Every structure is written in structure tokens, then in C-alpha cells.
Amino acid sequence: MCLGVPAQIIEVVDNELHTLQVSLNGIKREVNGSCVWTENPQALVGRWALIHVGFAMSLLSDDEAQQTLAALAELGASEHEMEDFAGLNQAANIKEMDS
């Protein structure tokens, strides 16, 4: 499954190519902003966008971005718990096969 990730638009890099620079947790990337482009692209600076495969797919409110980032962080924590559980389950299956 592929997920979009919220990132904050920090710069308009190229008006002709609709390129934006975004930042997430201090990591900066250039993305294509064609899906969110406006007549005044400088107004995008400071806004949050949902980034997927190098494209700013849609704009998010600050609240939506923070809620999504919190949910992703929680999923990351849950993923570790699921991996731990899967490891225990796998060990149990191996034990059964050895019996």
C-alpha cells in the first residue's frame, strides 16, 4: 500500500516546471506542484501538501497535516509491535513444525 505524507512547502523552485521544495522533519525534497499550483504560487509557501511519489497531490490545513503526521507516527509504533508479535508467532510456528 502506498501512502501520501504531509510535508510543508518551503519554497517555489521553478515557476515554469511547477517545482516546489518541501520539508518534513528537516528533510527537504523537490516535488512537482502541478496538482496544487495557483496563479500566485508564492501563496503556497508555508502551506502543507500531501506528497505522493514526488507530487504534491493536494493541500492540507495545518490541523489535517498534524493529525495525519500523528497517525503515521502511531502506525510506526504499532508496526514495531506487530513485527514483534509476528516474530513470536513465527517462533511458535517453527516450534510446532519441530514437534
PDB file of N, CA and C in Angstrom:
ATOM      1  N   MET A   1       0.849  -1.170   0.000  1.00  0.00           N
ATOM      2  CA  MET A   1       0.000   0.000   0.000  1.00  0.00           C
ATOM      3  C   MET A   1       0.894   1.233   0.000  1.00  0.00           C
ATOM      4  N   CYS A   2       0.526   2.223  -0.756  1.00  0.00           N
ATOM      5  CA  CYS A   2       1.276   3.473  -0.817  1.00  0.00           C
ATOM      6  C   CYS A   2       0.498   4.563  -0.085  1.00  0.00           C
ATOM      7  N   LEU A   3       1.219   5.360   0.666  1.00  0.00           N
ATOM      8  CA  LEU A   3       0.598   6.436   1.425  1.00  0.00           C
ATOM      9  C   LEU A   3       1.185   7.771   1.023  1.00  0.00           C
ATOM     10  N   GLY A   4       0.361   8.789   1.023  1.00  0.00           N
ATOM     11  CA  GLY A   4       0.858  10.146   0.893  1.00  0.00           C
ATOM     12  C   GLY A   4       1.289  10.637   2.263  1.00  0.00           C
ATOM     13  N   VAL A   5       2.284  11.512   2.274  1.00  0.00           N
ATOM     14  CA  VAL A   5       2.826  12.029   3.528  1.00  0.00           C
ATOM     15  C   VAL A   5       2.726  13.551   3.520  1.00  0.00           C
ATOM     16  N   PRO A   6       2.241  14.150   4.595  1.00  0.00           N
ATOM     17  CA  PRO A   6       2.194  15.612   4.657  1.00  0.00           C
ATOM     18  C   PRO A   6       3.603  16.203   4.763  1.00  0.00           C
ATOM     19  N   ALA A   7       3.846  17.248   3.997  1.00  0.00           N
ATOM     20  CA  ALA A   7       5.104  17.996   4.080  1.00  0.00           C
ATOM     21  C   ALA A   7       4.775  19.468   3.882  1.00  0.00           C
ATOM     22  N   GLN A   8       5.582  20.321   4.481  1.00  0.00           N
ATOM     23  CA  GLN A   8       5.336  21.755   4.383  1.00  0.00           C
ATOM     24  C   GLN A   8       6.088  22.328   3.188  1.00  0.00           C
ATOM     25  N   ILE A   9       5.395  23.133   2.401  1.00  0.00           N
ATOM     26  CA  ILE A   9       6.010  23.790   1.245  1.00  0.00           C
ATOM     27  C   ILE A   9       6.860  24.938   1.769  1.00  0.00           C
ATOM     28  N   ILE A  10       8.154  24.929   1.417  1.00  0.00           N
ATOM     29  CA  ILE A  10       9.051  25.962   1.932  1.00  0.00           C
ATOM     30  C   ILE A  10       9.590  26.889   0.847  1.00  0.00           C
ATOM     31  N   GLU A  11       9.423  26.499  -0.424  1.00  0.00           N
ATOM     32  CA  GLU A  11       9.962  27.356  -1.487  1.00  0.00           C
ATOM     33  C   GLU A  11       9.352  26.984  -2.829  1.00  0.00           C
ATOM     34  N   VAL A  12       9.130  28.000  -3.671  1.00  0.00           N
ATOM     35  CA  VAL A  12       8.794  27.772  -5.072  1.00  0.00           C
ATOM     36  C   VAL A  12      10.126  27.754  -5.808  1.00  0.00           C
ATOM     37  N   VAL A  13      10.479  26.613  -6.384  1.00  0.00           N
ATOM     38  CA  VAL A  13      11.783  26.449  -7.021  1.00  0.00           C
ATOM     39  C   VAL A  13      11.745  26.906  -8.470  1.00  0.00           C
ATOM     40  N   ASP A  14      10.714  26.495  -9.217  1.00  0.00           N
ATOM     41  CA  ASP A  14      10.644  26.812 -10.642  1.00  0.00           C
ATOM     42  C   ASP A  14       9.188  27.042 -11.040  1.00  0.00           C
ATOM     43  N   ASN A  15       8.890  28.273 -11.466  1.00  0.00           N
ATOM     44  CA  ASN A  15       7.519  28.613 -11.866  1.00  0.00           C
ATOM     45  C   ASN A  15       7.085  27.890 -13.132  1.00  0.00           C
ATOM     46  N   GLU A  16       7.994  27.722 -14.098  1.00  0.00           N
ATOM     47  CA  GLU A  16       7.625  27.084 -15.360  1.00  0.00           C
ATOM     48  C   GLU A  16       7.382  25.588 -15.198  1.00  0.00           C
ATOM     49  N   LEU A  17       8.220  24.942 -14.399  1.00  0.00           N
ATOM     50  CA  LEU A  17       8.091  23.498 -14.208  1.00  0.00           C
ATOM     51  C   LEU A  17       7.210  23.132 -13.015  1.00  0.00           C
ATOM     52  N   HIS A  18       6.702  24.152 -12.320  1.00  0.00           N
ATOM     53  CA  HIS A  18       5.838  23.945 -11.146  1.00  0.00           C
ATOM     54  C   HIS A  18       6.534  23.104 -10.073  1.00  0.00           C
ATOM     55  N   THR A  19       7.791  23.411  -9.827  1.00  0.00           N
ATOM     56  CA  THR A  19       8.572  22.670  -8.844  1.00  0.00           C
ATOM     57  C   THR A  19       8.562  23.390  -7.502  1.00  0.00           C
ATOM     58  N   LEU A  20       8.316  22.624  -6.451  1.00  0.00           N
ATOM     59  CA  LEU A  20       8.291  23.145  -5.085  1.00  0.00           C
ATOM     60  C   LEU A  20       9.325  22.408  -4.246  1.00  0.00           C
ATOM     61  N   GLN A  21       9.848  23.099  -3.240  1.00  0.00           N
ATOM     62  CA  GLN A  21      10.661  22.413  -2.245  1.00  0.00           C
ATOM     63  C   GLN A  21       9.802  22.263  -1.001  1.00  0.00           C
ATOM     64  N   VAL A  22       9.784  21.042  -0.471  1.00  0.00           N
ATOM     65  CA  VAL A  22       9.007  20.751   0.730  1.00  0.00           C
ATOM     66  C   VAL A  22       9.936  20.219   1.812  1.00  0.00           C
ATOM     67  N   SER A  23       9.452  20.285   3.045  1.00  0.00           N
ATOM     68  CA  SER A  23      10.240  19.807   4.178  1.00  0.00           C
ATOM     69  C   SER A  23       9.364  18.970   5.090  1.00  0.00           C
ATOM     70  N   LEU A  24       9.928  17.858   5.539  1.00  0.00           N
ATOM     71  CA  LEU A  24       9.278  17.018   6.529  1.00  0.00           C
ATOM     72  C   LEU A  24      10.344  16.564   7.509  1.00  0.00           C
ATOM     73  N   ASN A  25      10.193  16.983   8.752  1.00  0.00           N
ATOM     74  CA  ASN A  25      11.171  16.649   9.795  1.00  0.00           C
ATOM     75  C   ASN A  25      12.585  17.061   9.408  1.00  0.00           C
ATOM     76  N   GLY A  26      12.713  18.199   8.745  1.00  0.00           N
ATOM     77  CA  GLY A  26      14.023  18.716   8.378  1.00  0.00           C
ATOM     78  C   GLY A  26      14.589  18.148   7.090  1.00  0.00           C
ATOM     79  N   ILE A  27      13.926  17.167   6.506  1.00  0.00           N
ATOM     80  CA  ILE A  27      14.377  16.593   5.237  1.00  0.00           C
ATOM     81  C   ILE A  27      13.702  17.357   4.113  1.00  0.00           C
ATOM     82  N   LYS A  28      14.527  17.902   3.204  1.00  0.00           N
ATOM     83  CA  LYS A  28      13.997  18.715   2.110  1.00  0.00           C
ATOM     84  C   LYS A  28      14.028  17.921   0.810  1.00  0.00           C
ATOM     85  N   ARG A  29      12.962  18.075   0.032  1.00  0.00           N
ATOM     86  CA  ARG A  29      12.837  17.407  -1.263  1.00  0.00           C
ATOM     87  C   ARG A  29      12.167  18.356  -2.247  1.00  0.00           C
ATOM     88  N   GLU A  30      12.526  18.191  -3.518  1.00  0.00           N
ATOM     89  CA  GLU A  30      11.811  18.907  -4.567  1.00  0.00           C
ATOM     90  C   GLU A  30      10.716  17.996  -5.096  1.00  0.00           C
ATOM     91  N   VAL A  31       9.537  18.575  -5.284  1.00  0.00           N
ATOM     92  CA  VAL A  31       8.397  17.814  -5.786  1.00  0.00           C
ATOM     93  C   VAL A  31       7.709  18.609  -6.884  1.00  0.00           C
ATOM     94  N   ASN A  32       6.916  17.911  -7.677  1.00  0.00           N
ATOM     95  CA  ASN A  32       6.109  18.553  -8.699  1.00  0.00           C
ATOM     96  C   ASN A  32       4.843  19.086  -8.039  1.00  0.00           C
ATOM     97  N   GLY A  33       4.583  20.378  -8.216  1.00  0.00           N
ATOM     98  CA  GLY A  33       3.430  21.002  -7.586  1.00  0.00           C
ATOM     99  C   GLY A  33       2.269  21.266  -8.521  1.00  0.00           C
ATOM    100  N   SER A  34       2.266  20.638  -9.698  1.00  0.00           N
ATOM    101  CA  SER A  34       1.223  20.919 -10.693  1.00  0.00           C
ATOM    102  C   SER A  34      -0.193  20.722 -10.167  1.00  0.00           C
ATOM    103  N   CYS A  35      -0.402  19.743  -9.310  1.00  0.00           N
ATOM    104  CA  CYS A  35      -1.755  19.453  -8.805  1.00  0.00           C
ATOM    105  C   CYS A  35      -2.274  20.514  -7.840  1.00  0.00           C
ATOM    106  N   VAL A  36      -1.375  21.303  -7.257  1.00  0.00           N
ATOM    107  CA  VAL A  36      -1.798  22.315  -6.279  1.00  0.00           C
ATOM    108  C   VAL A  36      -1.473  23.735  -6.745  1.00  0.00           C
ATOM    109  N   TRP A  37      -0.944  23.872  -7.953  1.00  0.00           N
ATOM    110  CA  TRP A  37      -0.467  25.159  -8.460  1.00  0.00           C
ATOM    111  C   TRP A  37      -1.588  26.180  -8.528  1.00  0.00           C
ATOM    112  N   THR A  38      -1.268  27.422  -8.225  1.00  0.00           N
ATOM    113  CA  THR A  38      -2.236  28.516  -8.287  1.00  0.00           C
ATOM    114  C   THR A  38      -1.654  29.657  -9.115  1.00  0.00           C
ATOM    115  N   GLU A  39      -2.471  30.672  -9.371  1.00  0.00           N
ATOM    116  CA  GLU A  39      -1.984  31.846 -10.099  1.00  0.00           C
ATOM    117  C   GLU A  39      -0.896  32.564  -9.319  1.00  0.00           C
ATOM    118  N   ASN A  40      -0.931  32.454  -7.998  1.00  0.00           N
ATOM    119  CA  ASN A  40       0.086  33.057  -7.137  1.00  0.00           C
ATOM    120  C   ASN A  40       0.789  31.943  -6.355  1.00  0.00           C
ATOM    121  N   PRO A  41       1.761  31.265  -6.979  1.00  0.00           N
ATOM    122  CA  PRO A  41       2.392  30.126  -6.309  1.00  0.00           C
ATOM    123  C   PRO A  41       3.120  30.489  -5.015  1.00  0.00           C
ATOM    124  N   GLN A  42       3.535  31.738  -4.855  1.00  0.00           N
ATOM    125  CA  GLN A  42       4.197  32.136  -3.603  1.00  0.00           C
ATOM    126  C   GLN A  42       3.256  31.983  -2.408  1.00  0.00           C
ATOM    127  N   ALA A  43       1.952  32.025  -2.675  1.00  0.00           N
ATOM    128  CA  ALA A  43       0.971  31.842  -1.598  1.00  0.00           C
ATOM    129  C   ALA A  43       0.991  30.410  -1.056  1.00  0.00           C
ATOM    130  N   LEU A  44       1.628  29.495  -1.786  1.00  0.00           N
ATOM    131  CA  LEU A  44       1.729  28.109  -1.327  1.00  0.00           C
ATOM    132  C   LEU A  44       2.778  27.934  -0.227  1.00  0.00           C
ATOM    133  N   VAL A  45       3.747  28.843  -0.182  1.00  0.00           N
ATOM    134  CA  VAL A  45       4.830  28.734   0.801  1.00  0.00           C
ATOM    135  C   VAL A  45       4.246  28.811   2.214  1.00  0.00           C
ATOM    136  N   GLY A  46       4.616  27.833   3.020  1.00  0.00           N
ATOM    137  CA  GLY A  46       4.091  27.741   4.382  1.00  0.00           C
ATOM    138  C   GLY A  46       2.905  26.801   4.505  1.00  0.00           C
ATOM    139  N   ARG A  47       2.283  26.473   3.376  1.00  0.00           N
ATOM    140  CA  ARG A  47       1.134  25.551   3.389  1.00  0.00           C
ATOM    141  C   ARG A  47       1.620  24.111   3.471  1.00  0.00           C
ATOM    142  N   TRP A  48       0.732  23.231   3.859  1.00  0.00           N
ATOM    143  CA  TRP A  48       1.018  21.802   3.903  1.00  0.00           C
ATOM    144  C   TRP A  48       0.423  21.139   2.673  1.00  0.00           C
ATOM    145  N   ALA A  49       1.146  20.151   2.136  1.00  0.00           N
ATOM    146  CA  ALA A  49       0.661  19.400   0.981  1.00  0.00           C
ATOM    147  C   ALA A  49       0.833  17.912   1.249  1.00  0.00           C
ATOM    148  N   LEU A  50      -0.045  17.130   0.660  1.00  0.00           N
ATOM    149  CA  LEU A  50       0.060  15.679   0.733  1.00  0.00           C
ATOM    150  C   LEU A  50       0.970  15.235  -0.409  1.00  0.00           C
ATOM    151  N   ILE A  51       2.127  14.652  -0.073  1.00  0.00           N
ATOM    152  CA  ILE A  51       3.129  14.280  -1.066  1.00  0.00           C
ATOM    153  C   ILE A  51       3.050  12.782  -1.323  1.00  0.00           C
ATOM    154  N   HIS A  52       2.993  12.424  -2.607  1.00  0.00           N
ATOM    155  CA  HIS A  52       2.952  11.014  -3.007  1.00  0.00           C
ATOM    156  C   HIS A  52       3.744  10.862  -4.295  1.00  0.00           C
ATOM    157  N   VAL A  53       4.698   9.962  -4.293  1.00  0.00           N
ATOM    158  CA  VAL A  53       5.578   9.657  -5.431  1.00  0.00           C
ATOM    159  C   VAL A  53       6.108  10.915  -6.137  1.00  0.00           C
ATOM    160  N   GLY A  54       6.539  11.887  -5.359  1.00  0.00           N
ATOM    161  CA  GLY A  54       7.160  13.079  -5.924  1.00  0.00           C
ATOM    162  C   GLY A  54       6.210  14.169  -6.374  1.00  0.00           C
ATOM    163  N   PHE A  55       4.933  14.027  -6.058  1.00  0.00           N
ATOM    164  CA  PHE A  55       3.938  15.025  -6.441  1.00  0.00           C
ATOM    165  C   PHE A  55       3.225  15.560  -5.202  1.00  0.00           C
ATOM    166  N   ALA A  56       2.994  16.862  -5.183  1.00  0.00           N
ATOM    167  CA  ALA A  56       2.116  17.463  -4.184  1.00  0.00           C
ATOM    168  C   ALA A  56       0.699  17.241  -4.709  1.00  0.00           C
ATOM    169  N   MET A  57      -0.007  16.291  -4.109  1.00  0.00           N
ATOM    170  CA  MET A  57      -1.301  15.865  -4.640  1.00  0.00           C
ATOM    171  C   MET A  57      -2.450  16.785  -4.249  1.00  0.00           C
ATOM    172  N   SER A  58      -2.397  17.311  -3.025  1.00  0.00           N
ATOM    173  CA  SER A  58      -3.454  18.197  -2.544  1.00  0.00           C
ATOM    174  C   SER A  58      -2.923  19.003  -1.376  1.00  0.00           C
ATOM    175  N   LEU A  59      -3.624  20.091  -1.074  1.00  0.00           N
ATOM    176  CA  LEU A  59      -3.251  20.921   0.066  1.00  0.00           C
ATOM    177  C   LEU A  59      -4.007  20.456   1.305  1.00  0.00           C
ATOM    178  N   LEU A  60      -3.360  20.606   2.454  1.00  0.00           N
ATOM    179  CA  LEU A  60      -3.952  20.238   3.733  1.00  0.00           C
ATOM    180  C   LEU A  60      -3.949  21.448   4.653  1.00  0.00           C
ATOM    181  N   SER A  61      -4.904  21.488   5.558  1.00  0.00           N
ATOM    182  CA  SER A  61      -4.863  22.509   6.599  1.00  0.00           C
ATOM    183  C   SER A  61      -3.768  22.111   7.588  1.00  0.00           C
ATOM    184  N   ASP A  62      -3.350  23.057   8.419  1.00  0.00           N
ATOM    185  CA  ASP A  62      -2.354  22.745   9.449  1.00  0.00           C
ATOM    186  C   ASP A  62      -2.855  21.610  10.341  1.00  0.00           C
ATOM    187  N   ASP A  63      -4.125  21.677  10.712  1.00  0.00           N
ATOM    188  CA  ASP A  63      -4.711  20.670  11.592  1.00  0.00           C
ATOM    189  C   ASP A  63      -4.712  19.286  10.937  1.00  0.00           C
ATOM    190  N   GLU A  64      -5.119  19.224   9.663  1.00  0.00           N
ATOM    191  CA  GLU A  64      -5.123  17.947   8.941  1.00  0.00           C
ATOM    192  C   GLU A  64      -3.715  17.361   8.859  1.00  0.00           C
ATOM    193  N   ALA A  65      -2.735  18.225   8.577  1.00  0.00           N
ATOM    194  CA  ALA A  65      -1.351  17.765   8.468  1.00  0.00           C
ATOM    195  C   ALA A  65      -0.866  17.194   9.796  1.00  0.00           C
ATOM    196  N   GLN A  66      -1.130  17.907  10.887  1.00  0.00           N
ATOM    197  CA  GLN A  66      -0.674  17.447  12.202  1.00  0.00           C
ATOM    198  C   GLN A  66      -1.362  16.144  12.614  1.00  0.00           C
ATOM    199  N   GLN A  67      -2.656  16.037  12.329  1.00  0.00           N
ATOM    200  CA  GLN A  67      -3.384  14.807  12.655  1.00  0.00           C
ATOM    201  C   GLN A  67      -2.841  13.624  11.855  1.00  0.00           C
ATOM    202  N   THR A  68      -2.549  13.861  10.579  1.00  0.00           N
ATOM    203  CA  THR A  68      -2.018  12.795   9.726  1.00  0.00           C
ATOM    204  C   THR A  68      -0.630  12.375  10.180  1.00  0.00           C
ATOM    205  N   LEU A  69       0.224  13.354  10.508  1.00  0.00           N
ATOM    206  CA  LEU A  69       1.569  13.031  10.992  1.00  0.00           C
ATOM    207  C   LEU A  69       1.506  12.243  12.297  1.00  0.00           C
ATOM    208  N   ALA A  70       0.583  12.616  13.176  1.00  0.00           N
ATOM    209  CA  ALA A  70       0.424  11.889  14.440  1.00  0.00           C
ATOM    210  C   ALA A  70      -0.041  10.455  14.180  1.00  0.00           C
ATOM    211  N   ALA A  71      -0.974  10.288  13.249  1.00  0.00           N
ATOM    212  CA  ALA A  71      -1.466   8.945  12.921  1.00  0.00           C
ATOM    213  C   ALA A  71      -0.356   8.096  12.312  1.00  0.00           C
ATOM    214  N   LEU A  72       0.459   8.692  11.442  1.00  0.00           N
ATOM    215  CA  LEU A  72       1.572   7.955  10.840  1.00  0.00           C
ATOM    216  C   LEU A  72       2.597   7.556  11.893  1.00  0.00           C
ATOM    217  N   ALA A  73       2.857   8.445  12.839  1.00  0.00           N
ATOM    218  CA  ALA A  73       3.794   8.123  13.922  1.00  0.00           C
ATOM    219  C   ALA A  73       3.248   6.970  14.759  1.00  0.00           C
ATOM    220  N   GLU A  74       1.945   6.997  15.015  1.00  0.00           N
ATOM    221  CA  GLU A  74       1.313   5.922  15.785  1.00  0.00           C
ATOM    222  C   GLU A  74       1.375   4.603  15.022  1.00  0.00           C
ATOM    223  N   LEU A  75       1.159   4.661  13.707  1.00  0.00           N
ATOM    224  CA  LEU A  75       1.266   3.451  12.889  1.00  0.00           C
ATOM    225  C   LEU A  75       2.678   2.894  12.932  1.00  0.00           C
ATOM    226  N   GLY A  76       3.664   3.781  12.920  1.00  0.00           N
ATOM    227  CA  GLY A  76       5.054   3.344  13.010  1.00  0.00           C
ATOM    228  C   GLY A  76       5.313   2.611  14.307  1.00  0.00           C
ATOM    229  N   ALA A  77       4.785   3.124  15.393  1.00  0.00           N
ATOM    230  CA  ALA A  77       4.936   2.467  16.691  1.00  0.00           C
ATOM    231  C   ALA A  77       4.196   1.137  16.687  1.00  0.00           C
ATOM    232  N   SER A  78       3.009   1.121  16.102  1.00  0.00           N
ATOM    233  CA  SER A  78       2.227  -0.114  16.030  1.00  0.00           C
ATOM    234  C   SER A  78       2.924  -1.142  15.147  1.00  0.00           C
ATOM    235  N   GLU A  79       3.596  -0.669  14.111  1.00  0.00           N
ATOM    236  CA  GLU A  79       4.295  -1.584  13.205  1.00  0.00           C
ATOM    237  C   GLU A  79       5.358  -2.377  13.958  1.00  0.00           C
ATOM    238  N   HIS A  80       6.090  -1.693  14.840  1.00  0.00           N
ATOM    239  CA  HIS A  80       7.096  -2.393  15.640  1.00  0.00           C
ATOM    240  C   HIS A  80       6.442  -3.453  16.522  1.00  0.00           C
ATOM    241  N   GLU A  81       5.300  -3.115  17.109  1.00  0.00           N
ATOM    242  CA  GLU A  81       4.585  -4.077  17.944  1.00  0.00           C
ATOM    243  C   GLU A  81       4.112  -5.262  17.109  1.00  0.00           C
ATOM    244  N   MET A  82       3.615  -4.990  15.883  1.00  0.00           N
ATOM    245  CA  MET A  82       3.154  -6.071  15.015  1.00  0.00           C
ATOM    246  C   MET A  82       4.324  -6.952  14.588  1.00  0.00           C
ATOM    247  N   GLU A  83       5.485  -6.335  14.307  1.00  0.00           N
ATOM    248  CA  GLU A  83       6.661  -7.118  13.939  1.00  0.00           C
ATOM    249  C   GLU A  83       7.091  -8.008  15.095  1.00  0.00           C
ATOM    250  N   ASP A  84       7.063  -7.457  16.309  1.00  0.00           N
ATOM    251  CA  ASP A  84       7.405  -8.257  17.483  1.00  0.00           C
ATOM    252  C   ASP A  84       6.437  -9.431  17.623  1.00  0.00           C
ATOM    253  N   PHE A  85       5.142  -9.159  17.445  1.00  0.00           N
ATOM    254  CA  PHE A  85       4.131 -10.208  17.543  1.00  0.00           C
ATOM    255  C   PHE A  85       4.333 -11.242  16.440  1.00  0.00           C
ATOM    256  N   ALA A  86       4.612 -10.783  15.219  1.00  0.00           N
ATOM    257  CA  ALA A  86       4.833 -11.701  14.102  1.00  0.00           C
ATOM    258  C   ALA A  86       6.039 -12.586  14.383  1.00  0.00           C
ATOM    259  N   GLY A  87       7.064 -12.017  14.986  1.00  0.00           N
ATOM    260  CA  GLY A  87       8.249 -12.799  15.342  1.00  0.00           C
ATOM    261  C   GLY A  87       7.918 -13.877  16.355  1.00  0.00           C
ATOM    262  N   LEU A  88       7.105 -13.532  17.349  1.00  0.00           N
ATOM    263  CA  LEU A  88       6.680 -14.522  18.340  1.00  0.00           C
ATOM    264  C   LEU A  88       5.839 -15.606  17.686  1.00  0.00           C
ATOM    265  N   ASN A  89       4.943 -15.187  16.792  1.00  0.00           N
ATOM    266  CA  ASN A  89       4.077 -16.126  16.096  1.00  0.00           C
ATOM    267  C   ASN A  89       4.909 -17.050  15.209  1.00  0.00           C
ATOM    268  N   GLN A  90       5.894 -16.482  14.535  1.00  0.00           N
ATOM    269  CA  GLN A  90       6.757 -17.271  13.664  1.00  0.00           C
ATOM    270  C   GLN A  90       7.550 -18.285  14.493  1.00  0.00           C
ATOM    271  N   ALA A  91       8.052 -17.854  15.640  1.00  0.00           N
ATOM    272  CA  ALA A  91       8.790 -18.760  16.520  1.00  0.00           C
ATOM    273  C   ALA A  91       7.890 -19.902  16.989  1.00  0.00           C
ATOM    274  N   ALA A  92       6.634 -19.600  17.294  1.00  0.00           N
ATOM    275  CA  ALA A  92       5.687 -20.629  17.725  1.00  0.00           C
ATOM    276  C   ALA A  92       5.428 -21.619  16.593  1.00  0.00           C
ATOM    277  N   ASN A  93       5.305 -21.123  15.365  1.00  0.00           N
ATOM    278  CA  ASN A  93       5.077 -22.000  14.215  1.00  0.00           C
ATOM    279  C   ASN A  93       6.270 -22.915  13.981  1.00  0.00           C
ATOM    280  N   ILE A  94       7.466 -22.395  14.132  1.00  0.00           N
ATOM    281  CA  ILE A  94       8.670 -23.207  13.953  1.00  0.00           C
ATOM    282  C   ILE A  94       8.716 -24.291  15.020  1.00  0.00           C
ATOM    283  N   LYS A  95       8.357 -23.926  16.245  1.00  0.00           N
ATOM    284  CA  LYS A  95       8.342 -24.881  17.352  1.00  0.00           C
ATOM    285  C   LYS A  95       7.359 -26.015  17.056  1.00  0.00           C
ATOM    286  N   GLU A  96       6.177 -25.666  16.495  1.00  0.00           N
ATOM    287  CA  GLU A  96       5.174 -26.673  16.151  1.00  0.00           C
ATOM    288  C   GLU A  96       5.702 -27.610  15.075  1.00  0.00           C
ATOM    289  N   MET A  97       6.422 -27.055  14.090  1.00  0.00           N
ATOM    290  CA  MET A  97       6.951 -27.866  12.999  1.00  0.00           C
ATOM    291  C   MET A  97       8.018 -28.832  13.511  1.00  0.00           C
ATOM    292  N   ASP A  98       8.765 -28.416  14.520  1.00  0.00           N
ATOM    293  CA  ASP A  98       9.808 -29.265  15.085  1.00  0.00           C
ATOM    294  C   ASP A  98       9.230 -30.407  15.914  1.00  0.00           C
ATOM    295  N   SER A  99       7.980 -30.262  16.341  1.00  0.00           N
ATOM    296  CA  SER A  99       7.365 -31.279  17.219  1.00  0.00           C
ATOM    297  C   SER A  99       6.938 -32.492  16.454  1.00  0.00           C
TER     298      SER A  99
END
